[in-house]
Tab-separated table of C-alpha atoms and ligand atoms in Angstrom:
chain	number	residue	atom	x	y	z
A	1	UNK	CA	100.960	159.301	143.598
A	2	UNK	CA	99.271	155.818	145.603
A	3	UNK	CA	98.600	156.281	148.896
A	4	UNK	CA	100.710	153.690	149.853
A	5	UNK	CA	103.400	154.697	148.241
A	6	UNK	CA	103.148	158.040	150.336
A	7	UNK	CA	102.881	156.447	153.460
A	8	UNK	CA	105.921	155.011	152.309
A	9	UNK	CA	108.162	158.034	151.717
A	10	UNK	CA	106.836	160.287	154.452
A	11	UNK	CA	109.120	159.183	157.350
A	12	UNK	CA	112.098	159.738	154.601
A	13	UNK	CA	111.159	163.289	155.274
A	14	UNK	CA	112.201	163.197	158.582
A	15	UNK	CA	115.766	164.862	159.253
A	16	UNK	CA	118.762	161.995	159.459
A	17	UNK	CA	116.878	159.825	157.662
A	18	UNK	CA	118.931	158.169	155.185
A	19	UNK	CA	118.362	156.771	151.431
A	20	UNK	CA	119.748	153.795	149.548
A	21	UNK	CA	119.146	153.676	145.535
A	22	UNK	CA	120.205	150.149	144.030
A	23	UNK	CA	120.062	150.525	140.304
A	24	UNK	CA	120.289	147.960	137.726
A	25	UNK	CA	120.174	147.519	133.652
A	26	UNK	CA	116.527	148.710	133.463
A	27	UNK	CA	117.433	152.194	134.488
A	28	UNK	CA	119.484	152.875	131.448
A	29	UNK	CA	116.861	150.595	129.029
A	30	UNK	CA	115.044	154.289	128.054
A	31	UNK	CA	118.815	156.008	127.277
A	32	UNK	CA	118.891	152.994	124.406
A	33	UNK	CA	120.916	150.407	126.089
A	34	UNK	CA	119.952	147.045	125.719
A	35	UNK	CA	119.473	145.088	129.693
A	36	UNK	CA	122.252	142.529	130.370
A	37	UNK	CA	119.352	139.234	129.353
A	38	UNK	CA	118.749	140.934	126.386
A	39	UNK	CA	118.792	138.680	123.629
A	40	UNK	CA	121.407	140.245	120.875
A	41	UNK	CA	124.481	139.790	123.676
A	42	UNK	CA	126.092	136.619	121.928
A	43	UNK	CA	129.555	136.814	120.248
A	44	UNK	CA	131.179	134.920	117.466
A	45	UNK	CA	134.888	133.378	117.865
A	46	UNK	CA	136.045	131.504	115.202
A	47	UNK	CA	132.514	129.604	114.611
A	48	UNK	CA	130.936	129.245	117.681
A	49	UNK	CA	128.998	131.689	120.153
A	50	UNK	CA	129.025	132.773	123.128
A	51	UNK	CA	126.874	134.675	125.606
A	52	UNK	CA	127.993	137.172	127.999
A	53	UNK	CA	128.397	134.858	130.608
A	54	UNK	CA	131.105	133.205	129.002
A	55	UNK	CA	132.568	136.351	127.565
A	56	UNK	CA	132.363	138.504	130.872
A	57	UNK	CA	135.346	136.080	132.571
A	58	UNK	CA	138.590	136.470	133.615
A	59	UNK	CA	139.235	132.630	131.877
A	60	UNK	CA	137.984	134.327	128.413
A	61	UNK	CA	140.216	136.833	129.253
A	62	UNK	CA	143.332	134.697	129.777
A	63	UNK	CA	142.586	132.730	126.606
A	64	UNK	CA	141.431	135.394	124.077
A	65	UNK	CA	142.609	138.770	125.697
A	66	UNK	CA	141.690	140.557	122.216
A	67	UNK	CA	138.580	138.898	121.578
A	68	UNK	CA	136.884	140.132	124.973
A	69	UNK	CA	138.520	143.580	124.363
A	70	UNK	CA	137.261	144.057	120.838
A	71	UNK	CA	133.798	142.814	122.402
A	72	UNK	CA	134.156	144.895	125.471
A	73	UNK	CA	134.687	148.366	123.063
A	74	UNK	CA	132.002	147.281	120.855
A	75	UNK	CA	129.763	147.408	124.130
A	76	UNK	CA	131.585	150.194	125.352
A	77	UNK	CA	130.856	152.279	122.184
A	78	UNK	CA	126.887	152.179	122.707
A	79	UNK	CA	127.950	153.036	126.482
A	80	UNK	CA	129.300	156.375	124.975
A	81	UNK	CA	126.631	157.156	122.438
A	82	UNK	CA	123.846	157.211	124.817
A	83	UNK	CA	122.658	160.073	127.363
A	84	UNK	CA	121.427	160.069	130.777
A	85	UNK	CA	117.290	159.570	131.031
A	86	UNK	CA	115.126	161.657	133.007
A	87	UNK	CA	115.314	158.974	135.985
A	88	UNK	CA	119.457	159.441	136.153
A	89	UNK	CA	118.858	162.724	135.897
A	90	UNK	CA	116.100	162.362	138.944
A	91	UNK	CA	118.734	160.300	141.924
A	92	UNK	CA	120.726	163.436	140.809
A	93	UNK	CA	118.596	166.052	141.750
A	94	UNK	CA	117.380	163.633	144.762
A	95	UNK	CA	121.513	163.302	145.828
A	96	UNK	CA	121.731	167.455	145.860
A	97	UNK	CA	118.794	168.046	148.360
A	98	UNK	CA	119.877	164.717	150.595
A	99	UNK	CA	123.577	165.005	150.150
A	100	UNK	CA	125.603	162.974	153.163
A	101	UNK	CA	122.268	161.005	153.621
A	102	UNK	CA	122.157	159.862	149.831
A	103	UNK	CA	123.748	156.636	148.712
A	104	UNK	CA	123.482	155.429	145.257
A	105	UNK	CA	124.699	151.608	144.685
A	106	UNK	CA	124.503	150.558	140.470
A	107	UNK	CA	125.247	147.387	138.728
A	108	UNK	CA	125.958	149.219	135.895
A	109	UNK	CA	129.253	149.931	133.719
A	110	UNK	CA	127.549	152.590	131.601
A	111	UNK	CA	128.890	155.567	133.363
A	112	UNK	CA	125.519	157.332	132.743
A	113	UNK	CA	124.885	157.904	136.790
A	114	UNK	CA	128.176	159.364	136.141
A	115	UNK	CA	127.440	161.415	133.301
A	116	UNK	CA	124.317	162.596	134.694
A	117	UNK	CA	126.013	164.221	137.929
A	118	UNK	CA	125.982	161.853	140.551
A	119	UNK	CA	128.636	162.545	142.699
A	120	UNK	CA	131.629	159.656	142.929
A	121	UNK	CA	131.907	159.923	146.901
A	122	UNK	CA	128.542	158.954	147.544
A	123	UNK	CA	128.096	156.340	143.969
A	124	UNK	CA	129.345	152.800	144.265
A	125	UNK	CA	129.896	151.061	140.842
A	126	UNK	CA	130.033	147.678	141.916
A	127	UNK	CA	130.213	145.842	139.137
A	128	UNK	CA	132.779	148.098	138.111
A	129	UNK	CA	132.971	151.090	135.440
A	130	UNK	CA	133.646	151.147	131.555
A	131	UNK	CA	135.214	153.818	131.070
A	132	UNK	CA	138.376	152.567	133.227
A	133	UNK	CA	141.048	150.145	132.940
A	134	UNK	CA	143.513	148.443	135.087
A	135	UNK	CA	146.626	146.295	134.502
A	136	UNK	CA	145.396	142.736	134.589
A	137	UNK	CA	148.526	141.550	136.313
A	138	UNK	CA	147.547	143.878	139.131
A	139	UNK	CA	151.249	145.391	138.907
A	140	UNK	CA	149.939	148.493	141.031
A	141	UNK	CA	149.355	151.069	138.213
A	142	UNK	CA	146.488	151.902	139.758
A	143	UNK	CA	142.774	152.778	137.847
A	144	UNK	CA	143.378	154.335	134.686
A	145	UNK	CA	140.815	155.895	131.685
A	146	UNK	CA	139.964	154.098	129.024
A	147	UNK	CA	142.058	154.936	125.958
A	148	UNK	CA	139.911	156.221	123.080
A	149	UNK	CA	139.934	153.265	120.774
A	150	UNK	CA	137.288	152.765	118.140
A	151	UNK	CA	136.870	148.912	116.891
A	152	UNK	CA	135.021	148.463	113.622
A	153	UNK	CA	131.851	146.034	113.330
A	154	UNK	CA	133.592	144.420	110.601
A	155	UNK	CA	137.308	144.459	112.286
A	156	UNK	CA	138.456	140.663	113.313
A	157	UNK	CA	141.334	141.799	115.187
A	158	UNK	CA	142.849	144.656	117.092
A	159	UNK	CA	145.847	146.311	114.898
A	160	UNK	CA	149.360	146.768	116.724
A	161	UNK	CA	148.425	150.489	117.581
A	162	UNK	CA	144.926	149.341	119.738
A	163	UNK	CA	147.214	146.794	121.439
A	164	UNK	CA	149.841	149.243	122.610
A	165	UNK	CA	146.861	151.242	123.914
A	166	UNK	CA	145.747	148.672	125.733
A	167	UNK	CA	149.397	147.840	127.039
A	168	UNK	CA	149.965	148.754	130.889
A	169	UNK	CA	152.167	151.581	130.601
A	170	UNK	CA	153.876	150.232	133.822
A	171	UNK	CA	154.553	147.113	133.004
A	172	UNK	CA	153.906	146.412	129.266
A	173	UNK	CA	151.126	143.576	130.666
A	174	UNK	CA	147.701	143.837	129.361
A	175	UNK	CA	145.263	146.263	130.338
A	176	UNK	CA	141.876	145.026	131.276
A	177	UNK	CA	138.554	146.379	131.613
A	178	UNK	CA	137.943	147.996	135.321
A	179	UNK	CA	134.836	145.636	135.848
A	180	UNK	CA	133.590	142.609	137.704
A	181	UNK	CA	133.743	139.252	135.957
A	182	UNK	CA	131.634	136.533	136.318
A	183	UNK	CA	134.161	133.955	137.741
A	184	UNK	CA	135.540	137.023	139.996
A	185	UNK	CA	134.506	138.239	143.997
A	186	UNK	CA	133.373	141.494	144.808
A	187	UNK	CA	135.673	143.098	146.778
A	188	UNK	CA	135.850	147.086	148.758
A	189	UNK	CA	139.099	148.154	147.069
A	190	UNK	CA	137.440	148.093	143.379
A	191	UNK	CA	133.951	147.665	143.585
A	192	UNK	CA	133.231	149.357	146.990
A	193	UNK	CA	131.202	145.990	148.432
A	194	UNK	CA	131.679	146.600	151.863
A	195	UNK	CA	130.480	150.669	151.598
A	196	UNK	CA	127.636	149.273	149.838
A	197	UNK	CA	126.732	147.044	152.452
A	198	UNK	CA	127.310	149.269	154.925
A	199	UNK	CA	125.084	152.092	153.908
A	200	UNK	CA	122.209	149.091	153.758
A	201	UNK	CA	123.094	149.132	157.603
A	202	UNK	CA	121.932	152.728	157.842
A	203	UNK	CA	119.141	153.251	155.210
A	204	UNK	CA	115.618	153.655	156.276
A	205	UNK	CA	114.216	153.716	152.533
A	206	UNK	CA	115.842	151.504	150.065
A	207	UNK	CA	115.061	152.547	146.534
A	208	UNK	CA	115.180	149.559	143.865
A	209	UNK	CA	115.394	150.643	140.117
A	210	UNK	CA	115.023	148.492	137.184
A	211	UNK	CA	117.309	144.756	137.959
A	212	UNK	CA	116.422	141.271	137.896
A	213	UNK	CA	118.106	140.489	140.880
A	214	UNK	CA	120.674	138.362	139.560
A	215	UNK	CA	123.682	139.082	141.723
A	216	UNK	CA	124.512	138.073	145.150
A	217	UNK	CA	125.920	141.414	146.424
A	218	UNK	CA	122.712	143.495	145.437
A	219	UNK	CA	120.007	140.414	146.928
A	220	UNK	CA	122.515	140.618	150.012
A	221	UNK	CA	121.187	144.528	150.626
A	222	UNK	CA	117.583	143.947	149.828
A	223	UNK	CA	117.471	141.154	152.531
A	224	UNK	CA	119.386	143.428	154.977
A	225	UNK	CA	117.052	146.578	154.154
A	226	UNK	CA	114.065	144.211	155.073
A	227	UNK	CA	115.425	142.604	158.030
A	228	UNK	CA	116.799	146.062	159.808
A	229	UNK	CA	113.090	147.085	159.078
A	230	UNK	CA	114.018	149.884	155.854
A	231	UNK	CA	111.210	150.772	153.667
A	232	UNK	CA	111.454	149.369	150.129
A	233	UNK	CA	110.310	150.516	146.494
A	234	UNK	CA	110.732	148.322	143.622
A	235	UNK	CA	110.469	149.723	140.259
A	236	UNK	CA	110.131	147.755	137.700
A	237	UNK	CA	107.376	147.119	134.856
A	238	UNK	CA	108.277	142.994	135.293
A	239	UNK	CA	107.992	140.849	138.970
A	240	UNK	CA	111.270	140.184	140.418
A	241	UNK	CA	113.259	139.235	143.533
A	242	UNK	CA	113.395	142.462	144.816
A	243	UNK	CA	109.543	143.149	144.074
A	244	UNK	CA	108.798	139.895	146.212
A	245	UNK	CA	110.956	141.119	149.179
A	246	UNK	CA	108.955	144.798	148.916
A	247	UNK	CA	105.494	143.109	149.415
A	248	UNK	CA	107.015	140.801	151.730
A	249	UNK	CA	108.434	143.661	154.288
A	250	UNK	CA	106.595	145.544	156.313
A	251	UNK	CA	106.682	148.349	154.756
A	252	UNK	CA	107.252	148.241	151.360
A	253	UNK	CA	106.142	148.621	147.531
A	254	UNK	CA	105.886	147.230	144.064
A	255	UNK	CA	105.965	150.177	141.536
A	256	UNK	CA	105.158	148.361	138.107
A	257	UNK	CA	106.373	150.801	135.537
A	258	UNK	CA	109.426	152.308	133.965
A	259	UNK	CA	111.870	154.396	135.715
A	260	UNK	CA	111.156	157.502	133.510
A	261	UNK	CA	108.068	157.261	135.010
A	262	UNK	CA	108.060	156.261	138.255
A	263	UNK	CA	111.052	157.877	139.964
A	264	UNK	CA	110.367	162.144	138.700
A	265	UNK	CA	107.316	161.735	141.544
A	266	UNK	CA	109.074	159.964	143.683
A	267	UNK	CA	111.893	162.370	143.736
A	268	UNK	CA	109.420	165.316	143.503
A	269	UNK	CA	107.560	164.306	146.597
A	270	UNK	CA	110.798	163.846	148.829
A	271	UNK	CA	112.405	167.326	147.836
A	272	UNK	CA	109.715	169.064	147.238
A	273	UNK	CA	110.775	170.533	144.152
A	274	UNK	CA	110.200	168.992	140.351
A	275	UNK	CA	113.053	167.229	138.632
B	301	OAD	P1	119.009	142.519	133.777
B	301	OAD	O1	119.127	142.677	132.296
B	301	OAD	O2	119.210	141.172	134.361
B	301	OAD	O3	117.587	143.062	134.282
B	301	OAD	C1	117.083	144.299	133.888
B	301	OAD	C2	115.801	144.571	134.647
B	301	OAD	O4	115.348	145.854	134.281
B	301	OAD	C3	114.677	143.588	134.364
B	301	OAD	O5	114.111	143.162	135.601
B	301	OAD	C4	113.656	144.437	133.573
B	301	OAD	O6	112.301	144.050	133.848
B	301	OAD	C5	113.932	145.813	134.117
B	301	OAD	N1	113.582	146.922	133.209
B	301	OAD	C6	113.567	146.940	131.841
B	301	OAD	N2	113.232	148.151	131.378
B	301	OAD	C7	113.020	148.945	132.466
B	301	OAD	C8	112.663	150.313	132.660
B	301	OAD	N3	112.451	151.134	131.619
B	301	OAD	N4	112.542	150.781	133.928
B	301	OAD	C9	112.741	149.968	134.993
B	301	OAD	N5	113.095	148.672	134.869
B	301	OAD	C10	113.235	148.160	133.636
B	301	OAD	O7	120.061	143.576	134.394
B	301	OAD	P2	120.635	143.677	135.863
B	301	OAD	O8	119.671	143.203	136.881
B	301	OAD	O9	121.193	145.034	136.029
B	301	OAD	O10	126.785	141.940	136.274
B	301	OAD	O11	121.829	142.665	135.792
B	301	OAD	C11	122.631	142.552	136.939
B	301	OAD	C12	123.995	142.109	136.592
B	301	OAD	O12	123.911	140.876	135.894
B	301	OAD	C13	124.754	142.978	135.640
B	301	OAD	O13	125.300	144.134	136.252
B	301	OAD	C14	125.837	142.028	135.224
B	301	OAD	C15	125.087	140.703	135.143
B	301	OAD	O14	125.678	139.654	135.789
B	301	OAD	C16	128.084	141.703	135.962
B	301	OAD	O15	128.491	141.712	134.814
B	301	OAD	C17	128.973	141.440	137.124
């Protein structure tokens, strides 16, 4: 491993010392699922397209509740095909030797974190998580799982069976997907924001996996990490936002290669033992 990168990680070591992972798209690229800019994320309705941006909204939603859900499970299904890398598999191993000093933070819906072994008391999803629903009149149902529906490529609409699924069994309402929209706020109550923010209080290495820095929430703890004086590690094979604030801070580090790669040392040299 770099020197610097050593230097880095060393006072980690220390007992009490606590560890923030932010992880974005790019972690999950090498389980086969494409990053949020990729370019094959546009969606037909009727004849015109639109791009996740548009389709990711709670105004979609209002106006073409089956269209984003038939998009949404189409996503959803490449969610569930795919298996946790070697790098999910690494903040695992990483969050059983730390344990109460280990906080993971992900942008990401995939549930692989999840699937991996990560531990939901110490994981915020907070941008949400796929494989949950909630009723989009907030009636109080609560957070529900998914129903198992399967959506054919070639299927235009849902058939009267997928939309009872998807029918709040409270309230007979839509259900919607348990995830953050575009034209939506984070909030604590279902995307943990505030938990987030406050383990970038306590961190004194903040680990930065594979995003483009995109997103208020996750820019909000990289400029916190670096002004409270936390390491940082940015791994990414591309320059970023969070890449600029590691070689701006004090003490910090642009890793420029995959996650596979990068984080099995990285965990390695903190625990001691090989992922
Ligand atoms: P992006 O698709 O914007 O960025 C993915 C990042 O991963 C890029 O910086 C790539 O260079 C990097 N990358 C690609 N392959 C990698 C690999 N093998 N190892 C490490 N890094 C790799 O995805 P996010 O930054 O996660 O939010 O997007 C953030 C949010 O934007 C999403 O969660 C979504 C969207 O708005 C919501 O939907 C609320």
């Amino acid at each position: 491993m770099e020197p610097e990168l050593v230097a880095l990680l060393e006072p980690s070591k220390e007992p009490g010392a606590e560890i923030l992972v932010l992880t974005g798209a790019g972690i999950s690229a090498e389980s086969g699922i494409p990053t949020f800019r990729g370019k094959e994320g546009y969606w037909v309705i009727g004849s015109k397209n639109y791009m996740p941006e548009e389709m990711a909204t709670l105004a979609m939603f209002e106006l073409h509740p089956e269209q984003v859900w038939r998009w949404y499970l189409m996503r959803f299904g490449v969610c569930r095909s795919a298996e946790p890398n070697l790098a999910h598999r690494a903040l695992v191993a990483l969050e059983n030797a730390l344990c109460d000093r280990f906080t993971l933070v992900t942008q990401n819906i995939d549930g692989l974190h999840r699937r991996a072994g990560s531990s939901g008391a110490r994981t915020h999803c907070i941008h949400g998580d796929a494989a949950y629903v909630r009723c989009a009149t907030e009636c109080g149902v609560g957070i529900l799982p998914l129903p198992a529906i399967h959506v054919d490529a070639g299927q235009k609409d849902l058939t009267s069976e997928q939309r009872r699924q998807l029918s709040c069994p409270h309230c007979g309402g839509w259900l919607r997907p348990h995830v953050l929209w575009f034209d939506e706020c984070y909030d604590e109550e279902n995307y943990h924001a505030e938990s987030a923010l406050r383990a970038a209080q306590t961190a004194s290495l903040l680990i930065v996996i594979g995003t483009s820095g995109a997103t208020s929430l996750p820019m909000r703890i990289g400029v916190l990490c670096q002004q409270l004086g936390a390491a940082i590690i940015d791994i990414n094979p591309e320059p970023n936002p969070f890449s600029a604030i590691a070689q701006r801070a004090k003490r910090g580090h642009a890793v420029r290669c995959s996650a596979c790669k990068a984080l099995p040392g990285i965990v390695e040299y903190l625990t001691g033992r090989g992922v």
